[in-house]
Short mmCIF file of C-alpha atoms in Angstrom, two decimals:
data_model
loop_
_atom_site.label_atom_id
_atom_site.label_comp_id
_atom_site.label_asym_id
_atom_site.label_seq_id
_atom_site.Cartn_x
_atom_site.Cartn_y
_atom_site.Cartn_z
CA UNK A 160 5.95 -3.94 -44.64
CA UNK A 161 4.15 -4.13 -41.26
CA UNK A 162 6.10 -2.44 -38.46
CA UNK A 163 3.45 -2.28 -35.75
CA UNK A 164 4.75 -2.94 -32.24
CA UNK A 165 3.10 -5.51 -30.02
CA UNK A 166 0.58 -4.70 -27.32
CA UNK A 167 2.34 -4.67 -23.95
CA UNK A 168 -0.39 -7.00 -22.63
CA UNK A 169 0.77 -9.74 -24.99
CA UNK A 170 3.04 -12.08 -22.93
CA UNK A 171 5.34 -12.36 -25.95
CA UNK A 172 5.40 -8.59 -26.69
CA UNK A 173 9.20 -8.44 -26.36
CA UNK A 174 9.58 -11.29 -28.87
CA UNK A 175 7.31 -9.52 -31.38
CA UNK A 176 9.09 -6.19 -30.83
CA UNK A 177 12.51 -7.68 -31.43
CA UNK A 178 11.18 -9.22 -34.62
CA UNK A 179 10.26 -5.71 -35.79
CA UNK A 180 13.86 -4.60 -35.16
CA UNK A 181 15.31 -7.67 -36.86
CA UNK A 182 13.14 -7.27 -39.98
CA UNK A 183 13.85 -3.51 -40.11
CA UNK A 184 17.62 -4.08 -40.05
CA UNK A 185 17.44 -6.83 -42.67
CA UNK A 186 15.21 -4.68 -44.90
CA UNK A 187 17.20 -1.45 -44.80
CA UNK A 188 20.70 -2.38 -43.64
CA UNK A 189 21.26 -5.81 -45.14
CA UNK A 190 24.27 -4.59 -47.14
CA UNK A 191 25.97 -3.44 -43.93
CA UNK A 192 25.73 -6.81 -42.21
CA UNK A 193 28.77 -9.06 -42.08
CA UNK A 194 28.69 -12.75 -42.96
CA UNK A 195 28.97 -13.53 -39.24
CA UNK A 196 25.99 -11.33 -38.38
CA UNK A 197 23.84 -12.93 -41.05
CA UNK A 198 24.84 -16.38 -39.84
CA UNK A 199 23.94 -15.58 -36.22
CA UNK A 200 20.57 -14.15 -37.22
CA UNK A 201 19.84 -17.23 -39.30
CA UNK A 202 20.75 -19.43 -36.30
CA UNK A 203 18.46 -17.35 -34.08
CA UNK A 204 15.55 -17.90 -36.48
CA UNK A 205 16.25 -21.65 -36.45
CA UNK A 206 15.80 -21.77 -32.65
CA UNK A 207 12.42 -22.90 -31.30
CA UNK A 208 10.26 -20.04 -30.04
CA UNK A 209 10.81 -20.91 -26.35
CA UNK A 210 14.58 -20.75 -26.85
CA UNK A 211 14.34 -17.43 -28.71
CA UNK A 212 12.18 -15.97 -25.95
CA UNK A 213 14.42 -17.10 -23.09
CA UNK A 214 17.52 -15.77 -24.82
CA UNK A 215 15.82 -12.40 -25.37
CA UNK A 216 14.66 -12.34 -21.75
CA UNK A 217 18.25 -12.83 -20.59
CA UNK A 218 19.58 -10.33 -23.11
CA UNK A 219 17.20 -7.71 -21.72
CA UNK A 220 18.61 -8.18 -18.23
CA UNK A 221 21.78 -6.68 -16.84
CA UNK A 222 25.03 -8.61 -17.17
CA UNK A 223 25.94 -11.88 -18.86
CA UNK A 224 25.74 -14.34 -15.94
CA UNK A 225 22.40 -15.68 -14.70
CA UNK A 226 21.29 -18.09 -11.98
CA UNK A 227 19.16 -20.90 -13.33
CA UNK A 228 17.16 -21.13 -10.08
CA UNK A 229 16.09 -17.47 -10.49
CA UNK A 230 14.65 -17.87 -13.98
CA UNK A 231 10.87 -17.60 -13.90
CA UNK A 232 8.90 -16.72 -17.03
CA UNK A 233 5.42 -18.18 -17.21
CA UNK A 234 5.22 -18.05 -21.00
CA UNK A 235 8.41 -20.10 -21.49
CA UNK A 236 9.22 -23.78 -20.92
CA UNK A 237 12.50 -22.89 -19.23
CA UNK A 238 14.13 -26.39 -18.85
CA UNK A 239 13.64 -27.20 -22.54
CA UNK A 240 14.71 -23.70 -23.63
CA UNK A 241 17.89 -23.89 -21.50
CA UNK A 242 18.80 -27.28 -22.96
CA UNK A 243 18.27 -26.06 -26.54
CA UNK A 244 20.27 -22.85 -26.02
CA UNK A 245 23.11 -24.75 -24.38
CA UNK A 246 23.23 -27.40 -27.11
CA UNK A 247 23.30 -24.79 -29.88
CA UNK A 248 25.88 -22.52 -28.27
CA UNK A 249 23.67 -19.57 -27.34
CA UNK A 250 24.44 -19.98 -23.64
CA UNK A 251 27.13 -21.89 -21.78
CA UNK A 252 27.13 -23.46 -18.34
CA UNK A 253 29.51 -21.88 -15.84
CA UNK A 254 31.24 -24.44 -13.64
CA UNK A 255 34.45 -22.77 -12.43
CA UNK A 256 34.17 -20.32 -9.51
CA UNK A 257 35.71 -16.89 -10.07
CA UNK A 258 35.04 -13.38 -8.77
CA UNK A 259 32.27 -12.66 -11.28
CA UNK A 260 30.40 -15.92 -10.76
CA UNK A 261 30.67 -15.84 -6.96
CA UNK A 262 29.34 -12.29 -6.81
CA UNK A 263 26.03 -13.56 -8.19
CA UNK A 264 25.30 -15.20 -4.83
CA UNK A 265 24.50 -13.53 -1.49
CA UNK A 266 26.81 -13.59 1.53
CA UNK A 267 24.35 -15.88 3.31
CA UNK A 268 24.30 -18.34 0.40
CA UNK A 269 28.09 -18.36 0.15
CA UNK A 270 28.48 -18.83 3.91
CA UNK A 271 25.97 -21.63 4.11
CA UNK A 272 27.29 -23.51 1.07
CA UNK A 273 30.95 -23.30 2.10
CA UNK A 274 30.24 -23.67 5.87
CA UNK A 275 31.81 -20.32 6.71
CA UNK A 276 31.56 -18.45 9.99
CA UNK A 277 29.80 -15.13 9.42
CA UNK A 278 30.16 -11.85 11.27
CA UNK A 279 28.19 -8.64 10.93
CA UNK A 280 31.30 -7.06 9.41
CA UNK A 281 31.62 -9.60 6.61
CA UNK A 282 32.54 -7.75 3.43
CA UNK A 283 31.23 -9.46 0.29
CA UNK A 284 34.01 -8.21 -1.95
CA UNK A 285 36.70 -9.49 0.41
CA UNK A 286 34.86 -12.76 0.90
CA UNK A 287 34.59 -13.35 -2.85
CA UNK A 288 38.25 -12.42 -3.30
CA UNK A 289 39.21 -15.09 -0.78
CA UNK A 290 36.84 -17.77 -2.08
CA UNK A 291 37.81 -17.34 -5.73
CA UNK A 292 41.17 -19.01 -5.08
CA UNK A 293 40.02 -21.49 -2.45
CA UNK A 294 36.92 -23.27 -3.79
CA UNK A 295 36.26 -25.49 -6.80
CA UNK A 296 32.46 -25.60 -7.04
CA UNK A 297 29.67 -23.03 -7.19
CA UNK A 298 26.67 -22.83 -4.81
CA UNK A 299 24.29 -23.05 -7.74
CA UNK A 300 23.93 -23.47 -11.48
CA UNK A 301 24.91 -20.47 -13.63
CA UNK A 302 24.73 -19.81 -17.35
CA UNK A 303 26.51 -17.20 -19.45
CA UNK A 304 24.88 -15.51 -22.41
CA UNK A 305 26.59 -15.66 -25.80
CA UNK A 306 26.14 -13.77 -29.11
CA UNK A 307 25.58 -10.46 -27.27
CA UNK A 308 27.92 -8.51 -29.54
CA UNK A 309 25.92 -9.28 -32.66
CA UNK A 310 22.69 -8.07 -31.10
CA UNK A 311 24.37 -4.93 -29.79
CA UNK A 312 25.48 -4.22 -33.37
CA UNK A 313 21.87 -4.61 -34.48
CA UNK A 314 21.01 -1.97 -31.88
CA UNK A 315 23.49 0.44 -33.44
CA UNK A 316 22.09 -0.13 -36.92
CA UNK A 317 18.50 0.36 -35.77
CA UNK A 318 18.98 3.37 -33.46
CA UNK A 319 21.96 4.93 -35.25
CA UNK A 320 23.80 5.25 -31.92
CA UNK A 321 25.30 3.13 -29.16
CA UNK A 322 23.55 4.52 -26.07
CA UNK A 323 20.13 3.10 -26.91
CA UNK A 324 19.74 -0.63 -26.60
CA UNK A 325 17.37 -3.18 -28.11
CA UNK A 326 17.03 -4.57 -24.58
CA UNK A 327 15.36 -1.29 -23.53
CA UNK A 328 13.34 -1.01 -26.71
CA UNK A 329 11.73 -4.43 -26.85
CA UNK A 330 10.74 -4.39 -23.18
CA UNK A 331 9.12 -0.94 -23.26
CA UNK A 332 5.38 -0.53 -23.63
CA UNK A 333 5.93 1.29 -26.90
CA UNK A 334 2.76 -0.16 -28.30
CA UNK A 335 0.84 2.34 -26.17
CA UNK A 336 2.63 5.31 -27.78
CA UNK A 337 1.40 6.82 -31.03
CA UNK A 338 4.04 8.33 -33.31
CA UNK A 339 3.89 11.10 -35.89
CA UNK A 340 3.84 10.03 -39.53
CA UNK A 341 7.21 11.59 -40.37
CA UNK A 342 9.39 10.82 -43.37
CA UNK A 343 11.96 8.14 -42.55
CA UNK A 344 15.43 7.93 -44.04
CA UNK A 345 16.77 4.60 -42.77
CA UNK A 346 20.16 5.04 -44.44
CA UNK A 347 20.76 8.57 -43.14
CA UNK A 348 23.26 7.60 -40.43
CA UNK A 349 24.98 4.65 -42.10
CA UNK A 350 24.66 5.14 -45.86
CA UNK A 351 27.45 2.70 -46.61
CA UNK A 352 29.78 0.11 -45.09
CA UNK A 353 32.59 2.65 -44.80
CA UNK A 354 30.53 4.87 -42.47
CA UNK A 355 29.34 1.93 -40.37
CA UNK A 356 32.90 0.60 -40.18
CA UNK A 357 34.04 4.04 -38.98
CA UNK A 358 31.31 4.01 -36.34
CA UNK A 359 32.34 0.56 -35.09
CA UNK A 360 35.98 1.70 -34.89
CA UNK A 361 34.92 4.76 -32.93
CA UNK A 362 32.89 2.64 -30.53
CA UNK A 363 35.87 0.35 -30.04
CA UNK A 364 38.03 3.33 -29.05
CA UNK A 365 35.28 4.64 -26.76
CA UNK A 366 35.08 1.30 -24.94
CA UNK A 367 38.87 1.11 -24.67
CA UNK A 368 39.00 4.68 -23.34
CA UNK A 369 36.40 3.97 -20.64
CA UNK A 370 38.53 1.11 -19.32
CA UNK A 371 41.72 3.17 -18.96
CA UNK A 372 42.81 3.77 -15.37
CA UNK A 373 45.86 6.06 -15.57
CA UNK A 374 46.89 9.37 -17.12
CA UNK A 375 49.78 7.66 -18.91
CA UNK A 376 47.38 5.34 -20.71
CA UNK A 377 45.16 8.24 -21.75
CA UNK A 378 48.16 10.24 -23.00
CA UNK A 379 49.30 7.26 -25.06
CA UNK A 380 45.80 6.99 -26.56
CA UNK A 381 45.76 10.74 -27.30
CA UNK A 382 49.14 10.62 -29.02
CA UNK A 383 47.89 7.79 -31.18
CA UNK A 384 44.74 9.72 -32.07
CA UNK A 385 46.68 12.76 -33.27
CA UNK A 386 48.05 10.69 -36.15
CA UNK A 387 44.92 8.61 -36.64
CA UNK A 388 42.85 9.29 -39.79
CA UNK A 389 39.82 8.60 -37.58
CA UNK A 390 39.78 12.18 -36.28
CA UNK A 391 40.96 13.81 -39.50
CA UNK A 392 38.48 12.35 -41.97
CA UNK A 393 35.22 12.16 -40.07
CA UNK A 394 31.96 11.32 -41.88
CA UNK A 395 29.61 14.29 -41.61
CA UNK A 396 26.94 12.21 -39.90
CA UNK A 397 29.31 11.07 -37.15
CA UNK A 398 31.06 14.36 -36.37
CA UNK A 399 29.08 15.03 -33.22
CA UNK A 400 29.90 11.67 -31.65
CA UNK A 401 33.56 11.91 -32.69
CA UNK A 402 33.87 15.45 -31.32
CA UNK A 403 32.40 14.35 -28.02
CA UNK A 404 35.07 11.68 -27.58
CA UNK A 405 37.90 14.03 -28.63
CA UNK A 406 36.77 16.63 -26.08
CA UNK A 407 36.85 14.09 -23.26
CA UNK A 408 40.30 12.78 -24.11
CA UNK A 409 41.64 16.32 -24.60
CA UNK A 410 40.31 17.34 -21.19
CA UNK A 411 42.10 14.39 -19.60
CA UNK A 412 45.33 15.51 -21.31
CA UNK A 413 44.76 19.02 -19.97
CA UNK A 414 44.35 17.68 -16.44
CA UNK A 415 47.57 15.70 -16.90
CA UNK A 416 49.36 19.01 -17.78
CA UNK A 417 49.86 17.90 -21.39
CA UNK A 418 48.82 21.32 -22.68
CA UNK A 419 50.18 21.11 -26.22
CA UNK A 420 48.62 17.70 -26.76
CA UNK A 421 45.31 18.93 -25.32
CA UNK A 422 45.30 21.97 -27.63
CA UNK A 423 46.02 19.86 -30.70
CA UNK A 424 43.11 17.56 -29.88
CA UNK A 425 40.68 20.36 -29.01
CA UNK A 426 41.26 21.91 -32.44
CA UNK A 427 39.77 18.81 -34.06
CA UNK A 428 36.58 19.01 -31.99
CA UNK A 429 33.78 21.15 -33.40
CA UNK A 430 31.61 20.93 -30.30
CA UNK A 431 31.49 22.77 -26.95
CA UNK A 432 33.43 23.09 -24.75
CA UNK A 433 36.31 22.76 -27.23
CA UNK A 434 36.73 26.48 -27.98
CA UNK A 435 36.27 27.52 -24.36
CA UNK A 436 39.01 25.13 -23.24
CA UNK A 437 41.28 26.37 -26.04
CA UNK A 438 40.71 29.97 -24.98
CA UNK A 439 41.54 29.22 -21.36
CA UNK A 440 44.73 27.41 -22.34
CA UNK A 441 45.75 30.10 -24.84
CA UNK A 442 45.20 33.08 -22.51
CA UNK A 443 48.73 32.89 -21.08
CA UNK A 444 50.33 31.31 -24.15
CA UNK A 445 49.00 33.42 -27.01
CA UNK A 446 46.66 36.21 -25.95
CA UNK A 447 46.06 37.46 -29.50
CA UNK A 448 44.81 34.08 -30.67
CA UNK A 449 42.79 33.78 -27.48
CA UNK A 450 41.14 37.14 -28.13
CA UNK A 451 40.27 36.28 -31.73
CA UNK A 452 38.82 32.94 -30.67
CA UNK A 453 36.62 34.56 -28.02
CA UNK A 454 35.31 37.11 -30.53
CA UNK A 455 34.41 34.29 -32.91
CA UNK A 456 32.59 32.48 -30.09
CA UNK A 457 30.48 35.58 -29.43
CA UNK A 458 29.73 36.29 -33.08
CA UNK A 459 29.26 32.67 -34.23
CA UNK A 460 28.46 30.63 -31.11
CA UNK A 461 27.87 26.89 -31.22
CA UNK A 462 25.35 27.15 -28.38
CA UNK A 463 24.03 29.61 -25.81
CA UNK A 464 26.41 28.79 -22.90
CA UNK A 465 29.41 29.17 -25.22
CA UNK A 466 28.39 32.70 -26.19
CA UNK A 467 27.84 33.61 -22.54
CA UNK A 468 31.17 32.28 -21.34
CA UNK A 469 33.00 34.00 -24.22
CA UNK A 470 31.37 37.34 -23.29
CA UNK A 471 32.39 36.85 -19.65
CA UNK A 472 35.99 36.03 -20.56
CA UNK A 473 36.27 39.00 -22.93
CA UNK A 474 35.10 41.25 -20.13
CA UNK A 475 37.34 39.66 -17.49
CA UNK A 476 40.54 39.29 -19.50
CA UNK A 477 40.33 42.02 -22.13
CA UNK A 478 38.01 44.55 -20.42
CA UNK A 479 35.68 44.35 -23.41
CA UNK A 480 31.95 44.59 -22.91
CA UNK A 481 29.56 43.09 -25.43
CA UNK A 482 27.39 46.19 -25.43
CA UNK A 483 24.55 44.66 -23.43
CA UNK A 484 23.63 46.39 -20.22
CA UNK A 485 23.70 44.42 -16.99
CA UNK A 486 20.26 43.66 -15.60
CA UNK A 487 19.69 43.07 -11.91
CA UNK A 488 17.03 40.44 -11.26
CA UNK A 489 14.46 41.73 -8.75
CA UNK A 490 14.04 39.63 -5.64
CA UNK A 491 11.79 39.50 -2.60
CA UNK A 492 11.44 37.41 0.55
CA UNK A 493 8.46 35.77 2.21
CA UNK A 494 7.93 33.64 5.29
CA UNK A 495 5.53 30.83 4.43
CA UNK A 496 4.28 27.60 5.93
CA UNK A 497 5.14 24.80 3.50
CA UNK A 498 5.79 21.08 3.44
CA UNK A 499 8.96 19.54 2.00
CA UNK A 500 9.09 19.82 -1.81
CA UNK A 501 5.93 21.93 -1.86
CA UNK A 502 7.44 25.38 -1.57
CA UNK A 503 6.15 26.36 -5.04
CA UNK A 504 2.59 25.51 -4.08
CA UNK A 505 2.91 27.57 -0.91
CA UNK A 506 4.25 30.50 -2.95
CA UNK A 507 1.38 30.15 -5.44
CA UNK A 508 -1.14 30.32 -2.59
CA UNK A 509 0.71 33.36 -1.28
CA UNK A 510 0.19 35.21 -4.59
CA UNK A 511 -3.37 33.96 -5.06
CA UNK A 512 -4.18 35.58 -1.71
CA UNK A 513 -2.96 38.84 -3.24
CA UNK A 514 -5.40 38.56 -6.12
CA UNK A 515 -3.22 36.82 -8.69
CA UNK A 516 -4.35 33.79 -10.66
CA UNK A 517 -1.96 31.37 -12.27
CA UNK A 518 -0.21 28.04 -11.96
CA UNK A 519 3.03 26.28 -11.16
CA UNK A 520 4.10 25.59 -14.75
CA UNK A 521 7.89 26.10 -14.97
CA UNK A 522 8.85 25.04 -18.52
CA UNK A 523 5.53 23.54 -19.61
CA UNK A 524 3.91 26.64 -21.10
CA UNK A 525 6.89 27.60 -23.27
CA UNK A 526 7.62 24.04 -24.37
CA UNK A 527 3.97 23.30 -25.18
CA UNK A 528 3.54 26.46 -27.25
CA UNK A 529 6.81 25.78 -29.05
CA UNK A 530 5.81 22.19 -29.81
CA UNK A 531 2.41 23.22 -31.16
CA UNK A 532 3.56 26.24 -33.20
CA UNK A 533 6.60 24.53 -34.72
CA UNK A 534 5.14 20.99 -34.93
CA UNK A 535 5.66 20.53 -38.66
CA UNK A 536 9.20 21.95 -38.43
CA UNK A 537 10.13 19.64 -35.55
CA UNK A 538 9.03 16.67 -37.67
CA UNK A 539 10.30 18.07 -40.98
CA UNK A 540 12.08 15.84 -43.47
CA UNK A 541 15.68 16.63 -42.57
CA UNK A 542 18.55 14.30 -43.45
CA UNK A 543 19.42 12.14 -40.44
CA UNK A 544 16.49 13.31 -38.30
CA UNK A 545 14.28 10.20 -38.50
CA UNK A 546 15.69 6.77 -39.20
CA UNK A 547 13.04 4.41 -37.77
CA UNK A 548 9.29 4.61 -37.08
CA UNK A 549 9.41 4.83 -33.26
CA UNK A 550 10.98 8.21 -32.50
CA UNK A 551 9.43 10.83 -30.26
CA UNK A 552 11.44 13.54 -31.98
CA UNK A 553 14.33 14.17 -34.38
CA UNK A 554 17.73 12.68 -33.58
CA UNK A 555 19.43 16.08 -33.78
CA UNK A 556 17.03 17.83 -31.40
CA UNK A 557 19.70 18.48 -28.75
CA UNK A 558 22.49 19.40 -31.16
CA UNK A 559 23.38 22.72 -32.82
CA UNK A 560 22.31 21.15 -36.11
CA UNK A 561 18.64 21.30 -35.10
CA UNK A 562 18.49 25.08 -35.52
CA UNK A 563 21.06 25.28 -38.31
CA UNK A 564 19.22 22.82 -40.57
CA UNK A 565 15.81 24.38 -39.95
CA UNK A 566 16.75 28.04 -39.55
CA UNK A 567 14.93 29.31 -42.65
CA UNK A 568 11.70 27.51 -41.70
CA UNK A 569 11.91 28.68 -38.10
CA UNK A 570 12.48 32.28 -39.18
CA UNK A 571 9.48 32.15 -41.53
CA UNK A 572 7.27 30.81 -38.74
CA UNK A 573 8.47 33.56 -36.38
CA UNK A 574 7.68 36.15 -39.04
CA UNK A 575 4.22 34.65 -39.42
CA UNK A 576 3.71 34.78 -35.66
CA UNK A 577 4.75 38.45 -35.57
CA UNK A 578 2.61 39.53 -38.55
CA UNK A 579 -0.31 37.12 -38.36
CA UNK A 580 -0.69 35.90 -34.76
CA UNK A 581 -4.32 34.85 -35.35
CA UNK A 582 -3.18 32.47 -38.10
CA UNK A 583 -0.69 30.90 -35.71
CA UNK A 584 -3.35 30.61 -33.02
CA UNK A 585 -5.52 28.74 -35.49
CA UNK A 586 -2.57 26.45 -36.13
CA UNK A 587 -2.29 25.77 -32.40
CA UNK A 588 -5.98 24.88 -32.14
CA UNK A 589 -5.68 22.65 -35.20
CA UNK A 590 -2.71 20.79 -33.71
CA UNK A 591 -4.53 20.29 -30.41
CA UNK A 592 -7.44 18.71 -32.27
CA UNK A 593 -5.65 16.64 -34.90
CA UNK A 594 -2.43 15.63 -33.13
CA UNK A 595 -3.94 14.70 -29.78
CA UNK A 596 -1.78 12.07 -28.09
CA UNK A 597 0.94 11.85 -30.77
CA UNK A 598 4.44 11.75 -29.30
CA UNK A 599 6.13 15.16 -29.37
CA UNK A 600 9.28 15.90 -27.31
CA UNK A 601 7.81 19.23 -26.12
CA UNK A 602 4.18 18.41 -25.36
CA UNK A 603 2.88 16.74 -22.16
CA UNK A 604 -0.53 15.56 -23.36
CA UNK A 605 -1.56 14.52 -19.86
CA UNK A 606 -1.21 18.08 -18.55
CA UNK A 607 -4.74 19.18 -17.73
CA UNK A 608 -4.18 22.86 -18.64
CA UNK A 609 -2.80 22.14 -22.11
CA UNK A 610 -5.93 23.31 -23.95
CA UNK A 611 -5.66 26.70 -22.20
CA UNK A 612 -1.99 27.26 -23.04
CA UNK A 613 -2.94 29.47 -26.00
CA UNK A 614 -4.17 32.23 -23.65
CA UNK A 615 -0.58 32.97 -22.68
CA UNK A 616 0.17 34.11 -26.22
CA UNK A 617 -2.08 37.11 -25.53
CA UNK A 618 -0.73 37.78 -22.06
CA UNK A 619 2.89 38.28 -23.15
CA UNK A 620 3.66 40.51 -26.17
CA UNK A 621 4.18 38.57 -29.41
CA UNK A 622 7.66 40.07 -30.06
CA UNK A 623 8.73 38.71 -26.68
CA UNK A 624 7.38 35.28 -27.58
CA UNK A 625 9.30 35.41 -30.87
CA UNK A 626 12.55 36.08 -28.97
CA UNK A 627 11.80 33.27 -26.52
CA UNK A 628 11.05 30.75 -29.27
CA UNK A 629 14.11 31.68 -31.31
CA UNK A 630 16.35 31.33 -28.28
CA UNK A 631 14.82 27.95 -27.46
CA UNK A 632 15.19 26.71 -31.05
CA UNK A 633 18.79 27.92 -31.26
CA UNK A 634 19.87 25.70 -28.37
CA UNK A 635 17.17 23.24 -27.33
CA UNK A 636 19.49 21.22 -25.11
CA UNK A 637 20.39 24.13 -22.84
CA UNK A 638 17.35 26.38 -23.21
CA UNK A 639 14.34 24.08 -22.94
CA UNK A 640 14.43 24.42 -19.16
CA UNK A 641 15.17 27.14 -16.63
CA UNK A 642 11.93 29.13 -16.84
CA UNK A 643 10.41 30.61 -13.65
CA UNK A 644 8.22 28.34 -11.53
CA UNK A 645 5.05 30.42 -11.27
CA UNK A 646 3.14 32.00 -14.16
CA UNK A 647 0.81 34.60 -12.69
CA UNK A 648 -1.78 36.94 -14.17
CA UNK A 649 -3.85 39.81 -12.72
CA UNK A 650 -5.81 42.53 -14.52
CA UNK A 651 -3.69 42.50 -17.65
CA UNK A 652 -0.39 42.16 -15.77
CA UNK A 653 1.89 39.13 -15.93
CA UNK A 654 4.38 38.14 -13.25
CA UNK A 655 6.81 35.21 -13.55
CA UNK A 656 8.22 34.05 -10.23
CA UNK A 657 11.23 31.84 -9.56
CA UNK A 658 10.75 30.31 -6.11
CA UNK A 659 13.75 29.43 -3.97
CA UNK A 660 13.65 27.56 -0.67
CA UNK A 661 16.44 27.96 1.90
CA UNK A 662 19.73 26.57 0.59
CA UNK A 663 18.53 26.59 -3.02
CA UNK A 664 20.28 28.81 -5.56
CA UNK A 665 19.75 29.81 -9.17
CA UNK A 666 21.12 27.38 -11.74
CA UNK A 667 22.95 28.76 -14.75
CA UNK A 668 20.10 28.08 -17.18
CA UNK A 669 17.70 29.83 -14.78
CA UNK A 670 20.00 32.84 -14.58
CA UNK A 671 20.18 33.05 -18.36
CA UNK A 672 16.41 32.91 -18.79
CA UNK A 673 15.75 35.43 -16.01
CA UNK A 674 18.24 37.81 -17.63
CA UNK A 675 16.72 37.27 -21.08
CA UNK A 676 13.17 37.85 -19.82
CA UNK A 677 14.23 40.96 -17.91
CA UNK A 678 15.90 42.35 -21.01
CA UNK A 679 12.60 41.80 -22.84
CA UNK A 680 10.68 43.77 -20.19
CA UNK A 681 8.92 40.75 -18.72
CA UNK A 682 8.04 41.19 -15.04
CA UNK A 683 10.13 38.51 -13.29
CA UNK A 684 11.12 38.13 -9.68
CA UNK A 685 13.02 35.68 -7.49
CA UNK A 686 11.05 34.89 -4.33
CA UNK A 687 13.24 33.63 -1.48
CA UNK A 688 11.00 31.66 0.86
CA UNK A 689 11.76 31.05 4.52
CA UNK A 690 9.83 28.60 6.72
CA UNK A 691 7.24 30.44 8.79
CA UNK A 692 7.61 28.10 11.75
CA UNK A 693 11.41 28.63 11.81
CA UNK A 694 10.94 32.42 12.07
CA UNK A 695 8.32 32.02 14.80
CA UNK A 696 10.68 29.78 16.74
CA UNK A 697 13.22 32.59 16.81
#
């Protein structure tokens, strides 16, 4: 079936793009749709094109209330479309003033329509509060969108999550992006109605949780969850999302001093920072269990920050070192003339004047090399990784599962890099030629120096690169950034420089990478830059 997205220059591109989503869901997830969903989709198809387009236009906008006088879409006959949508129940006219409907209008419009005296201190919220109980008509015609829930459910089926929306997808110029020809498993996230039903239940709890306003309400929710099969029998594909919610609710219980309840919830969550929070709570309650938990975090970490924090706590609480020597990061200072947000460029010029060549690259060199060397592994056929044709990368890229599911392939590629670097370099050149422009979450194709990135493989020892790539693959979410700003080279010597302006400090991911690079004998330095004019003024 044809899944090509519309050209963004087509005035009806959003209509065509939604049709791709609709057909995809009906093709691959038809068995998961309820009778109500099928009925609504059939009603949508029975609408004239103008009505379909206007409804989609409104759906793509924020909120559910819209002013008729602000609707302006040249490709749509808006009066006829509004009449059709209203007659068929896809929108409804809003007549009664309330807080939500009055907020749509400006203070000036409200004041003029209701003949109010205005002052410069007029507060819109207070004004609307007062008007909502005092007036019976609105300053203008409003309509409310209906059937939103059904289309949001289509979003979940298509994307396999709730944070991406069809409204974002259909409006994006995705037609200008070229995607890798990866293997798609449409049923990977929701293989059956039971899993999709679980997901919908989970989303219902998430929405309810976000609306809670007191600790008592959260505690009541947590107590209900403890005995809820929802957190005890979690589908494998939905564990990450479930664990995320459990962690948040458990942390709220912890803040409310409900320690036992927090601990019970944390034990269900197999995602950071669950074990760290347990360790901190257990330190004074059960030091032996705390110690064992910290050891497990060091030996079998879920991600890089978890291992680091466990090592720190073992050292602080139990005087146990992990055997790694402490490395001081070299630093220097320089007084330079620089413009706001251009301190890195000033520092680069400072080193160029000393005979260095290089560039302000930060994370680009490492990410580009990783994306090129591990291209086929990034887009490998892994269960749950690719569920529709318009993904820039695998769905599990930022989860611990990315490394775990591809560990054997990653290790083989690292071995190949160590033993046969020329073969890997040939792979890089091949990818640059054959994959040009294809979406890859690590590669900025518009970067002008991309073709020269391969030279850095020779400038830093291959074993060091292997350690860098393995660390990045192990925890992409936390380790894909934090590299030094400047990559410099002079007569066979490499220097990586982290540039800091006054008031700027090292972030945790920067500290971790600087320590890792230092431990691997890479020449790194933190350059603290002061404004030259400020020193001269003194």
